[in-house]
């Protein structure tokens, strides 16, 4: 029972480099989310996808892009990483509006 | 702008104490409020509340929602050191899959 799987778990990037964070869920959930968590800031929504083929901006979308590749997978791309994007990134999924969201184990990203 | 505000931001208690964590919100078209516990890694789900006045309970934890006053509380009785964690409150808006979190309350339970 894998649930929500994120890769990689840790990553160090240089300023200006690009990378994609991967997320996959095996629960047949419709909705998927990307959050970042910084000390004292709680979880802030970057982007979400209500269903396959749709994506919407959250609170802090600047500097990020997302792709809902299929129902299982929702990736987050940093085109040109900046030190301000140093954070822990969490992917989550939920079946629908009436159910809880399940979280992956997080990706700790450091941009130097 | 949607807001979810948790208080206190941090709390230190002794084992056996009872604690109350608060979550107030201002969102358009409220649908549900969720509580999560976060230890080292991923948040884990505790409760989802949609109706006012109905208490959800799981062991020593309980939660209730007041939709008129726009807040929820999470109670933990007879706290244990294993309850030490960050407790997160989130609100889901109707007509949207958006799930907005508060900053969390860091609870430390000392032996």
GROMACS .gro file of C-alpha atoms in nm:
model
  223
    1UNK     CA    1   0.000   0.000   0.000
    2UNK     CA    2   0.226   0.277  -0.131
    3UNK     CA    3  -0.026   0.566  -0.120
    4UNK     CA    4   0.145   0.884  -0.242
    5UNK     CA    5   0.504   0.847  -0.358
    6UNK     CA    6   0.736   1.139  -0.416
    7UNK     CA    7   1.077   1.137  -0.577
    8UNK     CA    8   1.342   1.239  -0.503
    9UNK     CA    9   1.349   1.259  -0.122
   10UNK     CA   10   1.639   1.506  -0.120
   11UNK     CA   11   1.786   1.734  -0.385
   12UNK     CA   12   2.046   2.009  -0.397
   13UNK     CA   13   2.037   2.245  -0.694
   14UNK     CA   14   2.245   2.538  -0.801
   15UNK     CA   15   2.071   2.866  -0.871
   16UNK     CA   16   1.937   2.865  -1.225
   17UNK     CA   17   1.918   2.488  -1.262
   18UNK     CA   18   1.592   2.320  -1.347
   19UNK     CA   19   1.435   2.007  -1.209
   20UNK     CA   20   1.108   1.817  -1.186
   21UNK     CA   21   0.963   1.673  -0.868
   22UNK     CA   22   0.762   1.360  -0.934
   23UNK     CA   23   0.450   1.247  -0.754
   24UNK     CA   24   0.238   0.938  -0.810
   25UNK     CA   25  -0.061   0.801  -0.621
   26UNK     CA   26  -0.206   0.454  -0.646
   27UNK     CA   27  -0.542   0.522  -0.478
   28UNK     CA   28  -0.728   0.624  -0.796
   29UNK     CA   29  -0.780   0.973  -0.653
   30UNK     CA   30  -0.916   1.251  -0.868
   31UNK     CA   31  -0.744   1.548  -0.704
   32UNK     CA   32  -0.377   1.614  -0.649
   33UNK     CA   33  -0.187   1.898  -0.482
   34UNK     CA   34   0.160   2.043  -0.444
   35UNK     CA   35   0.250   2.229  -0.123
   36UNK     CA   36   0.565   2.382   0.010
   37UNK     CA   37   0.642   2.400   0.379
   38UNK     CA   38   0.876   2.658   0.527
   39UNK     CA   39   0.949   2.720   0.896
   40UNK     CA   40   0.673   2.925   1.056
   41UNK     CA   41   0.470   2.937   0.731
   42UNK     CA   42   0.267   2.618   0.746
   43UNK     CA   43   0.175   2.443   0.422
   44UNK     CA   44   0.125   2.677   0.128
   45UNK     CA   45  -0.053   2.556  -0.184
   46UNK     CA   46   0.149   2.593  -0.503
   47UNK     CA   47  -0.078   2.428  -0.760
   48UNK     CA   48  -0.356   2.176  -0.757
   49UNK     CA   49  -0.537   1.956  -1.005
   50UNK     CA   50  -0.903   1.884  -0.944
   51UNK     CA   51  -0.907   1.610  -1.207
   52UNK     CA   52  -0.703   1.466  -1.488
   53UNK     CA   53  -0.640   1.733  -1.749
   54UNK     CA   54  -0.697   2.034  -1.524
   55UNK     CA   55  -0.459   2.241  -1.314
   56UNK     CA   56  -0.508   2.558  -1.111
   57UNK     CA   57  -0.286   2.801  -0.926
   58UNK     CA   58  -0.271   2.802  -0.551
   59UNK     CA   59  -0.133   3.068  -0.318
   60UNK     CA   60   0.232   3.068  -0.432
   61UNK     CA   61   0.256   2.953  -0.797
   62UNK     CA   62   0.529   3.190  -0.921
   63UNK     CA   63   0.842   3.010  -1.036
   64UNK     CA   64   0.668   2.675  -1.075
   65UNK     CA   65   0.486   2.479  -1.341
   66UNK     CA   66   0.288   2.158  -1.311
   67UNK     CA   67   0.172   1.875  -1.532
   68UNK     CA   68  -0.106   1.631  -1.458
   69UNK     CA   69   0.034   1.361  -1.681
   70UNK     CA   70  -0.248   1.116  -1.613
   71UNK     CA   71  -0.474   1.033  -1.321
   72UNK     CA   72  -0.185   0.886  -1.119
   73UNK     CA   73   0.089   1.141  -1.172
   74UNK     CA   74   0.129   1.511  -1.096
   75UNK     CA   75   0.472   1.665  -1.145
   76UNK     CA   76   0.610   1.999  -1.027
   77UNK     CA   77   0.878   2.173  -1.233
   78UNK     CA   78   1.119   2.447  -1.134
   79UNK     CA   79   1.248   2.600  -1.456
   80UNK     CA   80   1.516   2.819  -1.300
   81UNK     CA   81   1.567   2.744  -0.933
   82UNK     CA   82   1.621   3.028  -0.685
   83UNK     CA   83   1.740   3.016  -0.322
   84UNK     CA   84   1.389   3.131  -0.218
   85UNK     CA   85   1.261   2.795  -0.342
   86UNK     CA   86   1.458   2.611  -0.076
   87UNK     CA   87   1.183   2.428   0.107
   88UNK     CA   88   1.019   2.095   0.181
   89UNK     CA   89   0.772   2.005  -0.092
   90UNK     CA   90   0.472   1.781  -0.028
   91UNK     CA   91   0.245   1.619  -0.280
   92UNK     CA   92  -0.104   1.513  -0.171
   93UNK     CA   93  -0.410   1.353  -0.322
   94UNK     CA   94  -0.777   1.315  -0.237
   95UNK     CA   95  -1.066   1.125  -0.387
   96UNK     CA   96  -1.301   1.423  -0.402
   97UNK     CA   97  -1.432   1.726  -0.215
   98UNK     CA   98  -1.575   1.509   0.060
   99UNK     CA   99  -1.265   1.316   0.160
  100UNK     CA  100  -0.937   1.384   0.330
  101UNK     CA  101  -0.608   1.442   0.150
  102UNK     CA  102  -0.322   1.193   0.184
  103UNK     CA  103   0.034   1.319   0.179
  104UNK     CA  104   0.359   1.190   0.039
  105UNK     CA  105   0.674   1.183   0.252
  106UNK     CA  106   0.810   1.508   0.115
  107UNK     CA  107   1.108   1.626  -0.090
  108UNK     CA  108   1.368   1.841   0.083
  109UNK     CA  109   1.503   2.081  -0.180
  110UNK     CA  110   1.800   2.310  -0.123
  111UNK     CA  111   1.895   2.573  -0.380
  112UNK     CA  112   2.244   2.715  -0.336
  113UNK     CA  113  -0.843   3.643   0.051
  114UNK     CA  114  -0.889   3.308   0.225
  115UNK     CA  115  -0.748   3.286   0.574
  116UNK     CA  116  -0.694   3.005   0.821
  117UNK     CA  117  -0.549   3.116   1.154
  118UNK     CA  118  -0.434   2.877   1.423
  119UNK     CA  119  -0.359   2.959   1.784
  120UNK     CA  120  -0.150   2.931   1.981
  121UNK     CA  121   0.150   2.893   1.749
  122UNK     CA  122   0.326   2.684   2.009
  123UNK     CA  123   0.240   2.524   2.339
  124UNK     CA  124   0.441   2.335   2.601
  125UNK     CA  125   0.258   2.116   2.852
  126UNK     CA  126   0.327   1.830   3.092
  127UNK     CA  127   0.211   1.475   3.040
  128UNK     CA  128  -0.143   1.432   3.162
  129UNK     CA  129  -0.250   1.788   3.084
  130UNK     CA  130  -0.547   1.864   2.860
  131UNK     CA  131  -0.492   2.100   2.568
  132UNK     CA  132  -0.719   2.292   2.333
  133UNK     CA  133  -0.596   2.403   1.994
  134UNK     CA  134  -0.785   2.666   1.797
  135UNK     CA  135  -0.849   2.722   1.430
  136UNK     CA  136  -1.046   3.015   1.290
  137UNK     CA  137  -1.114   3.073   0.923
  138UNK     CA  138  -1.240   3.322   0.670
  139UNK     CA  139  -1.310   3.154   0.339
  140UNK     CA  140  -1.576   3.200   0.080
  141UNK     CA  141  -1.805   2.906   0.028
  142UNK     CA  142  -1.680   2.688   0.315
  143UNK     CA  143  -1.716   2.317   0.262
  144UNK     CA  144  -1.517   2.134   0.531
  145UNK     CA  145  -1.243   2.170   0.790
  146UNK     CA  146  -0.970   1.912   0.839
  147UNK     CA  147  -0.721   1.850   1.119
  148UNK     CA  148  -0.383   1.686   1.061
  149UNK     CA  149  -0.095   1.580   1.286
  150UNK     CA  150   0.258   1.625   1.157
  151UNK     CA  151   0.551   1.464   1.333
  152UNK     CA  152   0.875   1.428   1.141
  153UNK     CA  153   0.746   1.394   0.790
  154UNK     CA  154   0.409   1.379   0.617
  155UNK     CA  155   0.094   1.516   0.781
  156UNK     CA  156  -0.145   1.241   0.886
  157UNK     CA  157  -0.519   1.290   0.885
  158UNK     CA  158  -0.713   1.320   1.213
  159UNK     CA  159  -1.063   1.457   1.150
  160UNK     CA  160  -1.283   1.611   0.888
  161UNK     CA  161  -1.572   1.834   1.004
  162UNK     CA  162  -1.855   1.959   0.789
  163UNK     CA  163  -2.146   2.018   1.026
  164UNK     CA  164  -2.167   2.255   1.319
  165UNK     CA  165  -2.195   2.119   1.669
  166UNK     CA  166  -2.117   1.756   1.593
  167UNK     CA  167  -1.813   1.633   1.784
  168UNK     CA  168  -1.574   1.394   1.617
  169UNK     CA  169  -1.382   1.174   1.858
  170UNK     CA  170  -1.092   0.933   1.835
  171UNK     CA  171  -0.950   0.808   2.161
  172UNK     CA  172  -0.816   1.105   2.357
  173UNK     CA  173  -0.862   1.345   2.065
  174UNK     CA  174  -1.183   1.524   1.981
  175UNK     CA  175  -1.283   1.813   1.759
  176UNK     CA  176  -1.585   2.030   1.699
  177UNK     CA  177  -1.681   2.291   1.443
  178UNK     CA  178  -1.879   2.613   1.487
  179UNK     CA  179  -1.984   2.736   1.142
  180UNK     CA  180  -2.159   3.041   1.279
  181UNK     CA  181  -1.850   3.171   1.459
  182UNK     CA  182  -1.614   3.027   1.194
  183UNK     CA  183  -1.385   2.825   1.415
  184UNK     CA  184  -1.293   2.477   1.525
  185UNK     CA  185  -1.115   2.337   1.828
  186UNK     CA  186  -0.907   2.025   1.871
  187UNK     CA  187  -0.895   1.884   2.224
  188UNK     CA  188  -0.640   1.637   2.350
  189UNK     CA  189  -0.698   1.495   2.696
  190UNK     CA  190  -0.442   1.318   2.918
  191UNK     CA  191  -0.160   1.419   2.684
  192UNK     CA  192   0.134   1.186   2.625
  193UNK     CA  193   0.483   1.257   2.494
  194UNK     CA  194   0.378   1.088   2.168
  195UNK     CA  195   0.129   1.370   2.113
  196UNK     CA  196   0.420   1.607   2.055
  197UNK     CA  197   0.379   1.726   1.697
  198UNK     CA  198   0.263   2.013   1.482
  199UNK     CA  199  -0.116   2.015   1.446
  200UNK     CA  200  -0.242   2.159   1.121
  201UNK     CA  201  -0.586   2.288   1.037
  202UNK     CA  202  -0.706   2.312   0.676
  203UNK     CA  203  -1.021   2.440   0.512
  204UNK     CA  204  -1.168   2.319   0.186
  205UNK     CA  205  -1.380   2.552  -0.024
  206UNK     CA  206  -1.696   2.437  -0.194
  207UNK     CA  207  -1.695   2.422  -0.571
  208UNK     CA  208  -1.318   2.388  -0.565
  209UNK     CA  209  -1.061   2.131  -0.470
  210UNK     CA  210  -0.853   2.400  -0.302
  211UNK     CA  211  -0.735   2.302   0.047
  212UNK     CA  212  -0.587   2.591   0.245
  213UNK     CA  213  -0.379   2.531   0.558
  214UNK     CA  214  -0.306   2.738   0.866
  215UNK     CA  215   0.048   2.777   0.999
  216UNK     CA  216   0.003   2.506   1.258
  217UNK     CA  217   0.036   2.475   1.635
  218UNK     CA  218   0.352   2.314   1.766
  219UNK     CA  219   0.267   2.107   2.073
  220UNK     CA  220   0.541   1.982   2.302
  221UNK     CA  221   0.446   1.739   2.579
  222UNK     CA  222   0.713   1.700   2.844
  223UNK     CA  223   0.734   1.394   3.069
   0.00000   0.00000   0.00000
